[in-house]
């Protein structure tokens, strides 16, 4: 029995020694070959399937770091960018971007006016004013049917947007989130879908090659700021505290439609007729309009800011440049042959 036990012990020892030697060799090879860190992009592009996203707070940057870049803000109606993204657009322009405002619908269905034609004209004038107050260089009107954009071929919208992105050399787009939930307005989700793919194929040499014969070049935006009215995957909080008064000024221009315009002065006069006043609205119409916009119409910006320790903020799903980290890894780890 003792002899058998000692034979078994010897076998076990030899196996252990062989395993240790192999393990040591594998560890040595692994030490010589450093592996790149595993990576799953979070913001779209090539992947990222998790609903858990890391939120980045984007603060004001000085020194014009975006000089030479172009931002295109695209909206179905004249009040969409003013309400959800005017702080961020003015911030990007303040940082050096050249801005353009593209309005997709003819804005014939919202606001006060004597007729459809009258409403269209008033909204168009408001939009030109909005564009100037944002600091944009130019406003484009694509004139699709308001409230019925879902009847229009999306491929035609995409073609026009691709042309614009190439012509303007758009680097950044700001638009409704094509993946947001519970959006009920077809103009909103059709615009988002058309922009989403136009921004991708604008960089392709195979799409619309006749553009190149006309002198344009393939050029795709590399950054996307998507805003939404319903639940969305928020991964970017833009601190717009320094730009809130400019945002108020932009919203003040939307007098025909939108939740801003002259609502504050109307409320002030209504209260006065009842022998009352709200100290918040000040002593004149101009102050009443600005304060109403800042504290009522844009109250979501305060709520969003407070949730992140800021005064005023806008929320986005942000998709940044889809850069590979292969080159960086090669530079740091390549060894002579
Ligand atoms: Zn809208």
mmCIF file of C-alpha atoms and ligand atoms in Angstrom:
data_model
loop_
_atom_site.group_PDB
_atom_site.id
_atom_site.type_symbol
_atom_site.label_atom_id
_atom_site.label_comp_id
_atom_site.label_asym_id
_atom_site.label_seq_id
_atom_site.Cartn_x
_atom_site.Cartn_y
_atom_site.Cartn_z
ATOM 1 C CA UNK A 1 0.000 0.000 0.000
ATOM 2 C CA UNK A 2 2.773 2.398 0.997
ATOM 3 C CA UNK A 3 4.647 1.719 -2.218
ATOM 4 C CA UNK A 4 1.516 2.389 -4.329
ATOM 5 C CA UNK A 5 0.890 5.658 -2.450
ATOM 6 C CA UNK A 6 4.422 6.866 -3.012
ATOM 7 C CA UNK A 7 4.115 6.102 -6.784
ATOM 8 C CA UNK A 8 0.891 8.115 -6.994
ATOM 9 C CA UNK A 9 2.487 11.033 -5.117
ATOM 10 C CA UNK A 10 5.423 11.021 -7.536
ATOM 11 C CA UNK A 11 3.086 11.131 -10.560
ATOM 12 C CA UNK A 12 1.130 14.025 -9.072
ATOM 13 C CA UNK A 13 4.387 15.961 -8.438
ATOM 14 C CA UNK A 14 5.604 15.485 -12.043
ATOM 15 C CA UNK A 15 2.248 16.649 -13.458
ATOM 16 C CA UNK A 16 2.349 19.720 -11.197
ATOM 17 C CA UNK A 17 5.892 20.565 -12.295
ATOM 18 C CA UNK A 18 5.015 20.226 -16.013
ATOM 19 C CA UNK A 19 1.902 22.466 -15.567
ATOM 20 C CA UNK A 20 3.961 25.093 -13.717
ATOM 21 C CA UNK A 21 6.579 25.176 -16.451
ATOM 22 C CA UNK A 22 3.899 25.587 -19.161
ATOM 23 C CA UNK A 23 2.152 28.268 -17.135
ATOM 24 C CA UNK A 24 5.400 30.155 -16.736
ATOM 25 C CA UNK A 25 6.069 30.059 -20.486
ATOM 26 C CA UNK A 26 2.571 31.351 -21.306
ATOM 27 C CA UNK A 27 2.950 34.187 -18.794
ATOM 28 C CA UNK A 28 6.336 35.057 -20.374
ATOM 29 C CA UNK A 29 4.772 35.256 -23.873
ATOM 30 C CA UNK A 30 1.892 37.377 -22.567
ATOM 31 C CA UNK A 31 4.357 39.757 -20.899
ATOM 32 C CA UNK A 32 6.173 40.213 -24.215
ATOM 33 C CA UNK A 33 2.939 40.790 -26.182
ATOM 34 C CA UNK A 34 0.942 43.588 -24.602
ATOM 35 C CA UNK A 35 -2.684 43.431 -25.630
ATOM 36 C CA UNK A 36 -4.655 46.564 -26.500
ATOM 37 C CA UNK A 37 -7.286 47.443 -23.901
ATOM 38 C CA UNK A 38 -10.731 46.066 -24.748
ATOM 39 C CA UNK A 39 -12.989 48.832 -26.023
ATOM 40 C CA UNK A 40 -16.671 49.163 -26.770
ATOM 41 C CA UNK A 41 -17.624 52.609 -28.083
ATOM 42 C CA UNK A 42 -20.529 53.994 -26.112
ATOM 43 C CA UNK A 43 -22.054 56.607 -28.324
ATOM 44 C CA UNK A 44 -23.080 54.754 -31.463
ATOM 45 C CA UNK A 45 -20.876 54.604 -34.523
ATOM 46 C CA UNK A 46 -19.351 51.157 -34.544
ATOM 47 C CA UNK A 47 -21.134 49.741 -31.550
ATOM 48 C CA UNK A 48 -22.027 50.081 -27.926
ATOM 49 C CA UNK A 49 -25.142 48.192 -26.932
ATOM 50 C CA UNK A 50 -25.457 49.227 -23.304
ATOM 51 C CA UNK A 51 -28.132 51.559 -21.989
ATOM 52 C CA UNK A 52 -25.679 52.485 -19.234
ATOM 53 C CA UNK A 53 -23.836 55.533 -20.529
ATOM 54 C CA UNK A 54 -21.266 57.726 -18.920
ATOM 55 C CA UNK A 55 -22.371 61.366 -18.765
ATOM 56 C CA UNK A 56 -19.861 64.022 -19.754
ATOM 57 C CA UNK A 57 -20.397 67.622 -18.695
ATOM 58 C CA UNK A 58 -19.338 69.954 -21.473
ATOM 59 C CA UNK A 59 -18.307 73.349 -20.152
ATOM 60 C CA UNK A 60 -17.512 76.642 -21.868
ATOM 61 C CA UNK A 61 -14.106 76.732 -23.521
ATOM 62 C CA UNK A 62 -12.194 79.914 -24.191
ATOM 63 C CA UNK A 63 -9.609 80.689 -26.878
ATOM 64 C CA UNK A 64 -11.733 79.734 -29.914
ATOM 65 C CA UNK A 65 -10.830 76.013 -29.943
ATOM 66 C CA UNK A 66 -13.370 75.352 -32.698
ATOM 67 C CA UNK A 67 -12.090 78.003 -35.108
ATOM 68 C CA UNK A 68 -12.499 76.767 -38.692
ATOM 69 C CA UNK A 69 -15.230 74.247 -37.845
ATOM 70 C CA UNK A 70 -18.787 74.389 -39.144
ATOM 71 C CA UNK A 71 -21.949 73.598 -37.179
ATOM 72 C CA UNK A 72 -25.278 72.934 -38.914
ATOM 73 C CA UNK A 73 -28.375 73.105 -36.718
ATOM 74 C CA UNK A 74 -31.274 71.377 -38.444
ATOM 75 C CA UNK A 75 -34.876 71.781 -37.281
ATOM 76 C CA UNK A 76 -38.299 70.852 -38.661
ATOM 77 C CA UNK A 77 -39.905 74.020 -37.247
ATOM 78 C CA UNK A 78 -38.690 77.462 -36.280
ATOM 79 C CA UNK A 79 -38.926 76.866 -32.508
ATOM 80 C CA UNK A 80 -37.172 73.461 -32.179
ATOM 81 C CA UNK A 81 -33.523 74.544 -32.069
ATOM 82 C CA UNK A 82 -34.365 77.674 -30.008
ATOM 83 C CA UNK A 83 -36.055 75.556 -27.304
ATOM 84 C CA UNK A 84 -33.765 72.529 -27.114
ATOM 85 C CA UNK A 85 -30.346 73.557 -28.381
ATOM 86 C CA UNK A 86 -29.935 77.335 -28.712
ATOM 87 C CA UNK A 87 -27.537 77.433 -25.740
ATOM 88 C CA UNK A 88 -25.276 74.800 -27.265
ATOM 89 C CA UNK A 89 -25.371 76.307 -30.775
ATOM 90 C CA UNK A 90 -24.427 79.754 -29.425
ATOM 91 C CA UNK A 91 -21.709 78.125 -27.309
ATOM 92 C CA UNK A 92 -20.234 76.322 -30.343
ATOM 93 C CA UNK A 93 -20.287 79.564 -32.354
ATOM 94 C CA UNK A 94 -18.700 81.409 -29.395
ATOM 95 C CA UNK A 95 -15.929 78.783 -29.474
ATOM 96 C CA UNK A 96 -15.158 79.629 -33.098
ATOM 97 C CA UNK A 97 -17.591 77.633 -35.241
ATOM 98 C CA UNK A 98 -19.335 79.066 -38.279
ATOM 99 C CA UNK A 99 -23.042 78.300 -37.904
ATOM 100 C CA UNK A 100 -25.881 77.562 -40.342
ATOM 101 C CA UNK A 101 -29.558 77.040 -39.549
ATOM 102 C CA UNK A 102 -31.548 74.653 -41.782
ATOM 103 C CA UNK A 103 -35.351 74.623 -41.364
ATOM 104 C CA UNK A 104 -37.078 71.651 -42.981
ATOM 105 C CA UNK A 105 -40.825 72.442 -42.957
ATOM 106 C CA UNK A 106 -42.673 75.450 -44.353
ATOM 107 C CA UNK A 107 -44.052 76.226 -40.863
ATOM 108 C CA UNK A 108 -47.557 76.722 -42.254
ATOM 109 C CA UNK A 109 -49.439 75.057 -39.393
ATOM 110 C CA UNK A 110 -48.427 76.737 -36.160
ATOM 111 C CA UNK A 111 -48.911 80.211 -34.778
ATOM 112 C CA UNK A 112 -51.234 83.138 -35.186
ATOM 113 C CA UNK A 113 -52.102 84.651 -38.560
ATOM 114 C CA UNK A 114 -54.916 85.553 -40.966
ATOM 115 C CA UNK A 115 -54.218 82.660 -43.362
ATOM 116 C CA UNK A 116 -51.774 79.825 -44.099
ATOM 117 C CA UNK A 117 -49.780 82.204 -46.285
ATOM 118 C CA UNK A 118 -49.679 84.804 -43.527
ATOM 119 C CA UNK A 119 -48.442 82.222 -40.972
ATOM 120 C CA UNK A 120 -45.734 80.996 -43.343
ATOM 121 C CA UNK A 121 -44.483 84.547 -43.921
ATOM 122 C CA UNK A 122 -44.463 85.410 -40.198
ATOM 123 C CA UNK A 123 -42.659 82.203 -39.227
ATOM 124 C CA UNK A 124 -40.141 82.686 -42.020
ATOM 125 C CA UNK A 125 -39.328 86.196 -40.785
ATOM 126 C CA UNK A 126 -39.062 84.905 -37.203
ATOM 127 C CA UNK A 127 -36.686 82.155 -38.356
ATOM 128 C CA UNK A 128 -34.389 84.622 -40.114
ATOM 129 C CA UNK A 129 -34.288 86.603 -36.867
ATOM 130 C CA UNK A 130 -33.649 83.407 -34.848
ATOM 131 C CA UNK A 131 -30.754 82.536 -37.156
ATOM 132 C CA UNK A 132 -29.180 85.971 -36.698
ATOM 133 C CA UNK A 133 -29.611 85.931 -32.928
ATOM 134 C CA UNK A 134 -28.008 82.490 -32.772
ATOM 135 C CA UNK A 135 -25.040 84.025 -34.566
ATOM 136 C CA UNK A 136 -25.497 81.918 -37.713
ATOM 137 C CA UNK A 137 -24.070 83.021 -41.027
ATOM 138 C CA UNK A 138 -27.084 81.941 -43.089
ATOM 139 C CA UNK A 139 -30.544 80.375 -42.827
ATOM 140 C CA UNK A 140 -31.746 77.734 -45.315
ATOM 141 C CA UNK A 141 -35.420 76.870 -45.873
ATOM 142 C CA UNK A 142 -36.256 73.472 -47.397
ATOM 143 C CA UNK A 143 -40.048 74.027 -47.324
ATOM 144 C CA UNK A 144 -41.509 70.555 -46.758
ATOM 145 C CA UNK A 145 -45.218 70.295 -45.822
ATOM 146 C CA UNK A 146 -45.746 71.100 -42.148
ATOM 147 C CA UNK A 147 -47.274 68.180 -40.138
ATOM 148 C CA UNK A 148 -47.073 65.930 -43.214
ATOM 149 C CA UNK A 149 -43.361 65.439 -43.756
ATOM 150 C CA UNK A 150 -43.900 61.679 -43.460
ATOM 151 C CA UNK A 151 -45.586 61.652 -46.881
ATOM 152 C CA UNK A 152 -42.479 63.041 -48.568
ATOM 153 C CA UNK A 153 -39.782 60.637 -49.895
ATOM 154 C CA UNK A 154 -37.069 60.650 -47.240
ATOM 155 C CA UNK A 155 -34.461 59.807 -49.854
ATOM 156 C CA UNK A 156 -35.107 63.181 -51.534
ATOM 157 C CA UNK A 157 -34.605 65.021 -48.226
ATOM 158 C CA UNK A 158 -31.437 63.033 -47.640
ATOM 159 C CA UNK A 159 -30.092 64.007 -51.064
ATOM 160 C CA UNK A 160 -30.623 67.710 -50.397
ATOM 161 C CA UNK A 161 -29.099 67.481 -46.927
ATOM 162 C CA UNK A 162 -26.095 65.553 -48.271
ATOM 163 C CA UNK A 163 -25.560 68.352 -50.788
ATOM 164 C CA UNK A 164 -25.781 70.991 -48.040
ATOM 165 C CA UNK A 165 -23.403 69.134 -45.678
ATOM 166 C CA UNK A 166 -20.836 68.833 -48.471
ATOM 167 C CA UNK A 167 -21.273 72.403 -49.696
ATOM 168 C CA UNK A 168 -21.068 73.907 -46.190
ATOM 169 C CA UNK A 169 -18.392 71.404 -45.065
ATOM 170 C CA UNK A 170 -20.383 70.625 -41.933
ATOM 171 C CA UNK A 171 -18.299 69.243 -39.053
ATOM 172 C CA UNK A 172 -21.004 69.203 -36.378
ATOM 173 C CA UNK A 173 -24.736 68.607 -36.640
ATOM 174 C CA UNK A 174 -27.373 69.486 -34.043
ATOM 175 C CA UNK A 175 -30.792 67.879 -34.606
ATOM 176 C CA UNK A 176 -33.582 65.765 -33.058
ATOM 177 C CA UNK A 177 -32.476 62.322 -31.878
ATOM 178 C CA UNK A 178 -33.430 59.696 -34.512
ATOM 179 C CA UNK A 179 -33.450 57.038 -31.757
ATOM 180 C CA UNK A 180 -35.500 58.906 -29.138
ATOM 181 C CA UNK A 181 -38.710 57.376 -27.767
ATOM 182 C CA UNK A 182 -42.323 58.554 -27.896
ATOM 183 C CA UNK A 183 -41.840 61.326 -30.475
ATOM 184 C CA UNK A 184 -45.289 61.821 -31.994
ATOM 185 C CA UNK A 185 -44.653 64.600 -34.497
ATOM 186 C CA UNK A 186 -43.749 63.117 -37.922
ATOM 187 C CA UNK A 187 -41.837 66.274 -38.908
ATOM 188 C CA UNK A 188 -39.514 65.656 -35.962
ATOM 189 C CA UNK A 189 -38.715 61.991 -36.543
ATOM 190 C CA UNK A 190 -38.554 62.272 -40.339
ATOM 191 C CA UNK A 191 -36.090 65.175 -40.048
ATOM 192 C CA UNK A 192 -33.990 63.196 -37.572
ATOM 193 C CA UNK A 193 -33.912 60.131 -39.839
ATOM 194 C CA UNK A 194 -33.085 62.113 -42.979
ATOM 195 C CA UNK A 195 -30.232 63.951 -41.261
ATOM 196 C CA UNK A 196 -28.870 60.804 -39.598
ATOM 197 C CA UNK A 197 -28.046 59.049 -42.847
ATOM 198 C CA UNK A 198 -27.264 62.153 -44.906
ATOM 199 C CA UNK A 199 -24.513 62.941 -42.377
ATOM 200 C CA UNK A 200 -23.078 59.459 -42.919
ATOM 201 C CA UNK A 201 -23.108 59.277 -46.717
ATOM 202 C CA UNK A 202 -21.900 62.863 -47.181
ATOM 203 C CA UNK A 203 -18.452 61.364 -46.586
ATOM 204 C CA UNK A 204 -18.849 58.563 -49.125
ATOM 205 C CA UNK A 205 -17.266 58.725 -52.561
ATOM 206 C CA UNK A 206 -19.942 56.384 -53.948
ATOM 207 C CA UNK A 207 -23.004 58.464 -53.066
ATOM 208 C CA UNK A 208 -24.081 61.200 -55.485
ATOM 209 C CA UNK A 209 -20.783 61.292 -57.460
ATOM 210 C CA UNK A 210 -22.216 64.026 -59.696
ATOM 211 C CA UNK A 211 -21.606 66.409 -56.754
ATOM 212 C CA UNK A 212 -17.865 65.920 -57.289
ATOM 213 C CA UNK A 213 -18.158 66.878 -60.956
ATOM 214 C CA UNK A 214 -19.784 70.101 -59.736
ATOM 215 C CA UNK A 215 -16.784 70.846 -57.507
ATOM 216 C CA UNK A 216 -17.908 69.507 -54.141
ATOM 217 C CA UNK A 217 -15.895 67.080 -52.059
ATOM 218 C CA UNK A 218 -16.934 64.176 -49.839
ATOM 219 C CA UNK A 219 -17.221 65.605 -46.337
ATOM 220 C CA UNK A 220 -19.023 64.047 -43.374
ATOM 221 C CA UNK A 221 -19.818 65.702 -40.059
ATOM 222 C CA UNK A 222 -17.815 64.044 -37.262
ATOM 223 C CA UNK A 223 -19.827 65.185 -34.254
ATOM 224 C CA UNK A 224 -23.550 64.863 -33.571
ATOM 225 C CA UNK A 225 -25.566 66.501 -30.832
ATOM 226 C CA UNK A 226 -29.003 64.824 -30.723
ATOM 227 C CA UNK A 227 -31.763 66.402 -28.608
ATOM 228 C CA UNK A 228 -35.184 64.931 -27.860
ATOM 229 C CA UNK A 229 -38.659 65.585 -26.483
ATOM 230 C CA UNK A 230 -39.030 62.086 -25.052
ATOM 231 C CA UNK A 231 -36.723 59.635 -23.296
ATOM 232 C CA UNK A 232 -33.311 59.351 -24.903
ATOM 233 C CA UNK A 233 -29.871 58.043 -23.977
ATOM 234 C CA UNK A 234 -28.314 61.204 -22.528
ATOM 235 C CA UNK A 235 -24.526 61.125 -22.404
ATOM 236 C CA UNK A 236 -23.744 64.836 -22.775
ATOM 237 C CA UNK A 237 -24.796 67.694 -20.502
ATOM 238 C CA UNK A 238 -23.845 71.069 -21.924
ATOM 239 C CA UNK A 239 -23.437 73.845 -19.373
ATOM 240 C CA UNK A 240 -25.221 76.810 -20.977
ATOM 241 C CA UNK A 241 -25.224 79.070 -17.903
ATOM 242 C CA UNK A 242 -23.093 81.699 -19.687
ATOM 243 C CA UNK A 243 -25.379 81.545 -22.738
ATOM 244 C CA UNK A 244 -28.848 81.532 -21.151
ATOM 245 C CA UNK A 245 -29.483 85.233 -21.810
ATOM 246 C CA UNK A 246 -28.528 84.740 -25.471
ATOM 247 C CA UNK A 247 -30.861 81.718 -25.573
ATOM 248 C CA UNK A 248 -33.654 83.840 -24.126
ATOM 249 C CA UNK A 249 -32.966 86.435 -26.826
ATOM 250 C CA UNK A 250 -33.229 83.750 -29.537
ATOM 251 C CA UNK A 251 -36.548 82.463 -28.172
ATOM 252 C CA UNK A 252 -37.861 86.010 -27.928
ATOM 253 C CA UNK A 253 -37.692 86.159 -31.739
ATOM 254 C CA UNK A 254 -40.296 83.393 -32.103
ATOM 255 C CA UNK A 255 -43.362 85.571 -31.696
ATOM 256 C CA UNK A 256 -45.624 83.733 -34.189
ATOM 257 C CA UNK A 257 -45.289 80.281 -32.620
ATOM 258 C CA UNK A 258 -43.285 78.799 -29.801
ATOM 259 C CA UNK A 259 -43.850 79.014 -26.075
ATOM 260 C CA UNK A 260 -41.928 82.259 -25.724
ATOM 261 C CA UNK A 261 -42.381 85.451 -27.755
ATOM 262 C CA UNK A 262 -44.611 88.008 -26.061
ATOM 263 C CA UNK A 263 -46.239 85.652 -23.536
ATOM 264 C CA UNK A 264 -44.625 87.381 -20.532
ATOM 265 C CA UNK A 265 -45.921 90.849 -21.408
ATOM 266 C CA UNK A 266 -49.401 89.413 -22.088
ATOM 267 C CA UNK A 267 -49.404 87.791 -18.639
ATOM 268 C CA UNK A 268 -48.202 91.035 -17.039
ATOM 269 C CA UNK A 269 -51.041 93.006 -18.649
ATOM 270 C CA UNK A 270 -53.604 90.362 -17.738
ATOM 271 C CA UNK A 271 -52.503 90.464 -14.086
ATOM 272 C CA UNK A 272 -52.565 94.278 -14.108
ATOM 273 C CA UNK A 273 -56.203 94.191 -15.282
ATOM 274 C CA UNK A 274 -56.925 92.141 -12.151
ATOM 275 C CA UNK A 275 -55.004 94.599 -9.962
ATOM 276 C CA UNK A 276 -52.063 92.233 -9.470
ATOM 277 C CA UNK A 277 -48.442 91.912 -10.525
ATOM 278 C CA UNK A 278 -45.695 89.304 -10.411
ATOM 279 C CA UNK A 279 -42.433 90.874 -9.129
ATOM 280 C CA UNK A 280 -40.513 88.316 -11.243
ATOM 281 C CA UNK A 281 -41.859 89.895 -14.448
ATOM 282 C CA UNK A 282 -40.435 93.366 -13.656
ATOM 283 C CA UNK A 283 -41.956 96.717 -14.583
ATOM 284 C CA UNK A 284 -42.002 96.746 -18.397
ATOM 285 C CA UNK A 285 -43.015 94.469 -21.288
ATOM 286 C CA UNK A 286 -39.448 93.766 -22.429
ATOM 287 C CA UNK A 287 -38.382 92.563 -18.969
ATOM 288 C CA UNK A 288 -41.627 90.581 -18.601
ATOM 289 C CA UNK A 289 -40.984 88.726 -21.877
ATOM 290 C CA UNK A 290 -37.359 87.903 -21.033
ATOM 291 C CA UNK A 291 -38.053 86.809 -17.475
ATOM 292 C CA UNK A 292 -41.036 84.695 -18.541
ATOM 293 C CA UNK A 293 -38.917 82.879 -21.121
ATOM 294 C CA UNK A 294 -36.017 82.360 -18.721
ATOM 295 C CA UNK A 295 -38.027 81.045 -15.773
ATOM 296 C CA UNK A 296 -41.144 79.491 -17.359
ATOM 297 C CA UNK A 297 -40.592 78.628 -21.044
ATOM 298 C CA UNK A 298 -37.042 77.375 -20.403
ATOM 299 C CA UNK A 299 -37.631 75.889 -16.950
ATOM 300 C CA UNK A 300 -36.448 72.487 -18.206
ATOM 301 C CA UNK A 301 -32.956 73.974 -18.658
ATOM 302 C CA UNK A 302 -32.927 74.919 -14.966
ATOM 303 C CA UNK A 303 -34.109 71.466 -13.915
ATOM 304 C CA UNK A 304 -31.478 69.826 -16.100
ATOM 305 C CA UNK A 305 -28.765 72.114 -14.814
ATOM 306 C CA UNK A 306 -29.666 71.576 -11.172
ATOM 307 C CA UNK A 307 -29.485 67.804 -11.650
ATOM 308 C CA UNK A 308 -25.772 68.260 -12.429
ATOM 309 C CA UNK A 309 -24.833 71.140 -10.135
ATOM 310 C CA UNK A 310 -25.183 73.761 -12.888
ATOM 311 C CA UNK A 311 -27.537 76.722 -13.294
ATOM 312 C CA UNK A 312 -28.762 75.971 -16.824
ATOM 313 C CA UNK A 313 -28.037 72.960 -19.051
ATOM 314 C CA UNK A 314 -29.113 71.227 -22.248
ATOM 315 C CA UNK A 315 -29.172 67.438 -22.670
ATOM 316 C CA UNK A 316 -27.959 65.499 -25.705
ATOM 317 C CA UNK A 317 -27.052 62.113 -26.996
ATOM 318 C CA UNK A 318 -23.620 62.998 -28.328
ATOM 319 C CA UNK A 319 -21.747 60.957 -30.923
ATOM 320 C CA UNK A 320 -18.142 61.979 -31.371
ATOM 321 C CA UNK A 321 -15.522 61.210 -34.009
ATOM 322 C CA UNK A 322 -15.358 57.477 -34.679
ATOM 323 C CA UNK A 323 -11.602 57.196 -34.316
ATOM 324 C CA UNK A 324 -9.683 53.943 -34.198
ATOM 325 C CA UNK A 325 -7.131 53.459 -31.421
ATOM 326 C CA UNK A 326 -4.954 51.099 -33.502
ATOM 327 C CA UNK A 327 -2.482 53.808 -34.574
ATOM 328 C CA UNK A 328 -2.041 54.990 -31.001
ATOM 329 C CA UNK A 329 -1.426 51.431 -29.773
ATOM 330 C CA UNK A 330 1.112 50.761 -32.549
ATOM 331 C CA UNK A 331 3.022 53.942 -31.723
ATOM 332 C CA UNK A 332 3.309 53.058 -28.049
ATOM 333 C CA UNK A 333 3.985 49.335 -28.394
ATOM 334 C CA UNK A 334 5.729 48.552 -31.699
ATOM 335 C CA UNK A 335 9.301 47.140 -31.275
ATOM 336 C CA UNK A 336 12.165 46.736 -33.792
ATOM 337 C CA UNK A 337 12.161 43.491 -35.816
HETATM 338 ZN ZN1 LIG B 1 -41.216 71.148 -33.906
#
